[in-house]
Amino acid sequence: MSDNLQHSLFLSKNMIFSGVDFPTRDEILNYLASQFVRQDLVKESYPAAIIEREKEFPTALAAKAFDIAIPHCASANVNVTSMAVATLAHPVGWYAMDDPTRELYPHIVFMLAIKDPKKQLEILQKIMSIIQNTELLTGIQEASSREEIFVLLDPVINR
Amino acid sequence: MATKIRVLSVCGSGVVTSHMVANKIVDLLEEQGYDVDPDECNPSELEGYLMRGNYDFIAYSSPIGDHGDVPAFSAMGLITGMGDDEFVEQAVACLKAHGK
């Protein structure tokens, strides 16, 4: 029952990671994707699918605030529509969505697990509004704990 | 009456980013008097979609290959929100040039 309660939120507090510190993009992707597996939000295939998809179609973009990344993969790997947020202690090179030869340095990673994109337009619109909100992105980047980040994002994403 | 147009939104997965983009195009062009019927695909599906559908333009957030004579515009400005006006100008100019 408590599991269901937890999973009813698109972004739960335990899927927020402040100051994630790995030397490479793939390690960051694997770490975050594994958290979804631990919570049973995705299938075992999800981490590999995320890493492969990133190689073929990268997901970093230059938002107005600073660079961010929105890794995601095919919905077949997803159990529950959900999201993870990570601020990075040391931004690493990450290729741009619109130009896989251009390296960006995301400060925040929003990893998405979307089960049925056609039915989840509202969530996609919320993510787009976050990408475009410089004040919010700056607040997330400057936050020092998952609690602080949750307080910023909960009203935007979960309501 | 709104002019009906068809738009193909292309992204890496063909579902997530392209769906965000398609929805935004529907809203932005509705304000300009267009009734947008959007489709979404990934770059490897592009050729098949272009063969089957008659699109007024393509909006892409991942690089695309050959798209024949269908006009194509980058959708990155729509995702970041920094290029909404520019995108609408480009799209409307293109549609008007084709008599729509």
XYZ file of C-alpha atoms in Angstrom:
259
model
C 0.000 0.000 0.000
C 2.765 2.411 0.922
C 4.400 1.529 -2.391
C 1.301 2.499 -4.306
C 1.088 5.733 -2.434
C 4.685 6.524 -3.262
C 4.247 5.631 -6.918
C 1.201 7.783 -7.399
C 3.520 10.798 -7.514
C 5.214 11.484 -10.823
C 8.245 12.793 -8.937
C 8.782 11.258 -5.507
C 11.343 12.603 -3.060
C 13.462 9.470 -3.189
C 13.995 9.967 -6.934
C 15.767 13.286 -6.344
C 19.567 13.265 -6.098
C 21.550 16.315 -5.088
C 25.211 16.664 -6.056
C 25.561 13.425 -8.027
C 29.247 12.964 -8.764
C 30.514 10.612 -11.494
C 33.264 11.213 -14.037
C 31.269 10.162 -17.111
C 27.858 10.580 -18.649
C 27.228 6.832 -18.855
C 27.948 6.380 -15.144
C 25.469 9.132 -14.311
C 22.882 7.553 -16.611
C 23.448 4.095 -15.143
C 23.247 5.360 -11.556
C 19.988 7.207 -12.118
C 18.404 4.519 -14.278
C 19.238 1.891 -11.618
C 17.281 3.886 -9.037
C 14.158 3.473 -11.195
C 14.810 -0.292 -11.296
C 15.209 -0.415 -7.500
C 11.843 1.298 -7.090
C 10.263 -1.071 -9.637
C 9.227 1.904 -11.760
C 10.847 0.401 -14.874
C 11.883 -2.949 -16.271
C 15.400 -4.402 -15.906
C 16.006 -3.387 -19.525
C 15.660 0.326 -18.739
C 19.273 1.272 -17.824
C 20.747 -0.301 -20.967
C 17.987 1.231 -23.103
C 18.681 4.680 -21.647
C 22.420 4.407 -22.301
C 21.961 3.064 -25.843
C 19.364 5.644 -26.751
C 21.644 8.432 -25.490
C 24.432 7.230 -27.808
C 22.195 7.280 -30.847
C 20.034 10.276 -29.995
C 21.602 12.473 -27.319
C 19.396 14.490 -24.968
C 21.300 17.543 -23.736
C 19.940 20.953 -24.557
C 20.949 24.529 -23.919
C 18.125 25.960 -21.834
C 18.009 29.687 -21.209
C 19.292 29.154 -17.652
C 22.092 26.672 -18.458
C 22.581 23.297 -20.111
C 20.351 20.443 -18.955
C 19.675 16.890 -20.166
C 16.413 14.932 -20.442
C 17.400 11.267 -20.994
C 14.510 8.928 -21.783
C 13.871 5.808 -23.845
C 11.124 3.716 -25.426
C 8.059 3.235 -23.235
C 8.297 -0.577 -23.545
C 10.944 -0.391 -20.774
C 8.676 1.516 -18.386
C 6.292 0.227 -15.691
C 5.147 3.492 -14.101
C 5.363 6.984 -15.544
C 7.875 8.729 -13.330
C 10.881 11.003 -13.231
C 14.235 11.415 -11.515
C 16.052 14.693 -10.960
C 19.787 14.961 -10.342
C 21.957 17.979 -9.832
C 25.550 17.273 -10.826
C 28.513 18.125 -8.628
C 30.709 18.201 -11.736
C 28.998 18.641 -15.105
C 30.351 16.227 -17.729
C 30.351 16.393 -21.528
C 26.970 15.479 -22.966
C 26.021 15.711 -26.630
C 23.339 18.112 -27.819
C 19.944 16.791 -28.914
C 19.960 18.823 -32.112
C 23.655 18.338 -32.900
C 25.365 15.101 -31.742
C 28.795 16.606 -32.489
C 28.347 19.518 -30.073
C 29.184 18.933 -26.425
C 27.162 20.603 -23.699
C 27.701 20.498 -19.928
C 24.369 19.921 -18.177
C 24.027 21.029 -14.558
C 20.764 19.170 -14.022
C 19.563 15.845 -15.401
C 15.831 15.106 -15.667
C 15.503 11.402 -16.409
C 12.073 10.482 -17.708
C 10.169 7.205 -17.709
C 7.049 7.751 -19.791
C 4.702 4.813 -20.232
C 2.277 6.246 -22.753
C 3.347 9.664 -24.126
C 0.030 10.209 -25.927
C -1.840 9.964 -22.636
C 0.651 11.984 -20.658
C 0.634 15.267 -22.467
C 0.069 17.207 -19.266
C 3.270 15.830 -17.759
C 5.230 16.562 -20.932
C 3.909 20.125 -20.868
C 5.021 20.473 -17.249
C 8.510 19.255 -18.133
C 8.680 21.764 -20.969
C 7.633 24.548 -18.607
C 10.414 23.536 -16.178
C 12.997 23.587 -18.990
C 11.903 27.145 -19.802
C 11.816 28.404 -16.201
C 15.193 29.998 -15.455
C 14.278 30.916 -11.891
C 13.194 27.369 -11.071
C 16.228 25.742 -12.713
C 18.558 28.089 -10.847
C 16.768 27.263 -7.593
C 17.196 23.537 -8.203
C 20.860 23.954 -9.065
C 21.528 25.983 -5.922
C 19.578 23.670 -3.610
C 21.738 21.557 -1.327
C 19.368 18.704 -0.494
C 16.683 16.526 -2.063
C 14.152 18.076 0.346
C 14.867 21.560 -0.995
C 14.570 20.379 -4.582
C 11.332 18.547 -3.818
C 9.799 21.687 -2.300
C 10.604 23.558 -5.528
C 9.374 20.906 -7.948
C 6.453 19.275 -6.118
C 3.970 22.098 -6.774
C 5.032 22.319 -10.417
C 5.143 18.650 -11.333
C 2.915 16.668 -8.975
C -0.208 18.869 -8.859
C -12.458 29.075 -40.917
C -9.149 27.658 -39.800
C -6.833 26.399 -42.525
C -6.052 22.724 -42.078
C -2.374 21.820 -42.208
C -0.324 18.708 -41.508
C 2.891 18.819 -39.507
C 5.394 16.042 -38.842
C 7.312 16.361 -35.552
C 10.542 14.353 -35.401
C 12.644 13.466 -32.336
C 15.029 10.694 -31.320
C 12.421 8.491 -29.663
C 9.583 9.621 -31.900
C 7.312 9.943 -28.894
C 8.452 12.078 -25.972
C 10.135 15.259 -27.237
C 8.229 15.201 -30.531
C 4.953 15.038 -28.598
C 5.899 18.098 -26.522
C 6.835 19.916 -29.735
C 3.756 18.832 -31.715
C 1.440 20.019 -28.976
C 3.155 23.389 -28.788
C 2.919 23.819 -32.559
C -0.815 23.033 -32.460
C -1.287 25.781 -29.839
C 0.985 28.380 -31.445
C -0.402 27.967 -34.955
C -3.997 27.877 -33.746
C -3.417 31.496 -32.701
C -2.419 32.160 -36.307
C -5.632 30.656 -37.677
C -4.394 27.152 -38.502
C -5.910 23.820 -37.571
C -2.849 21.570 -37.169
C -3.034 17.807 -37.604
C 0.299 16.578 -36.182
C 2.119 13.273 -36.609
C 5.214 12.186 -34.715
C 8.059 9.885 -35.650
C 11.763 9.215 -35.146
C 14.414 9.959 -37.795
C 14.518 6.381 -39.105
C 10.744 6.418 -39.647
C 10.866 9.762 -41.465
C 11.079 8.413 -45.001
C 8.026 6.185 -44.579
C 5.980 8.977 -43.021
C 6.886 11.351 -45.850
C 5.928 8.725 -48.412
C 2.497 8.154 -46.855
C 1.592 11.634 -45.619
C 1.353 14.999 -47.285
C 3.025 17.319 -44.751
C 3.189 21.094 -44.931
C 6.386 21.115 -42.903
C 8.612 19.123 -40.557
C 9.701 20.239 -37.066
C 12.743 18.369 -35.768
C 14.589 18.236 -32.446
C 17.043 15.515 -33.523
C 19.042 15.760 -36.754
C 17.149 14.356 -39.740
C 18.367 12.995 -43.058
C 16.870 13.526 -46.495
C 13.412 15.076 -46.319
C 12.773 15.657 -50.015
C 11.074 18.945 -50.799
C 9.165 19.190 -47.509
C 10.350 22.284 -45.589
C 11.960 21.488 -42.220
C 12.514 23.740 -39.210
C 14.434 23.148 -35.998
C 12.123 22.824 -32.992
C 14.811 23.519 -30.390
C 13.598 27.092 -29.932
C 10.170 25.735 -28.957
C 11.642 23.380 -26.366
C 13.814 26.030 -24.730
C 11.122 28.677 -25.200
C 13.691 31.050 -26.628
C 12.560 30.747 -30.228
C 8.752 30.556 -30.217
C 8.261 33.752 -32.236
C 10.979 32.884 -34.715
C 9.483 29.437 -35.264
C 5.987 30.809 -35.836
C 7.331 33.440 -38.277
C 9.221 30.795 -40.270
C 6.291 28.389 -40.311
C 3.672 30.985 -41.240
C 5.888 32.466 -43.975
C 6.373 28.977 -45.384
C 2.650 28.161 -45.239
C 1.697 31.456 -46.892
C 4.301 30.875 -49.618
C 2.439 27.648 -50.349
C -0.932 29.395 -50.458
C -2.130 28.343 -46.980
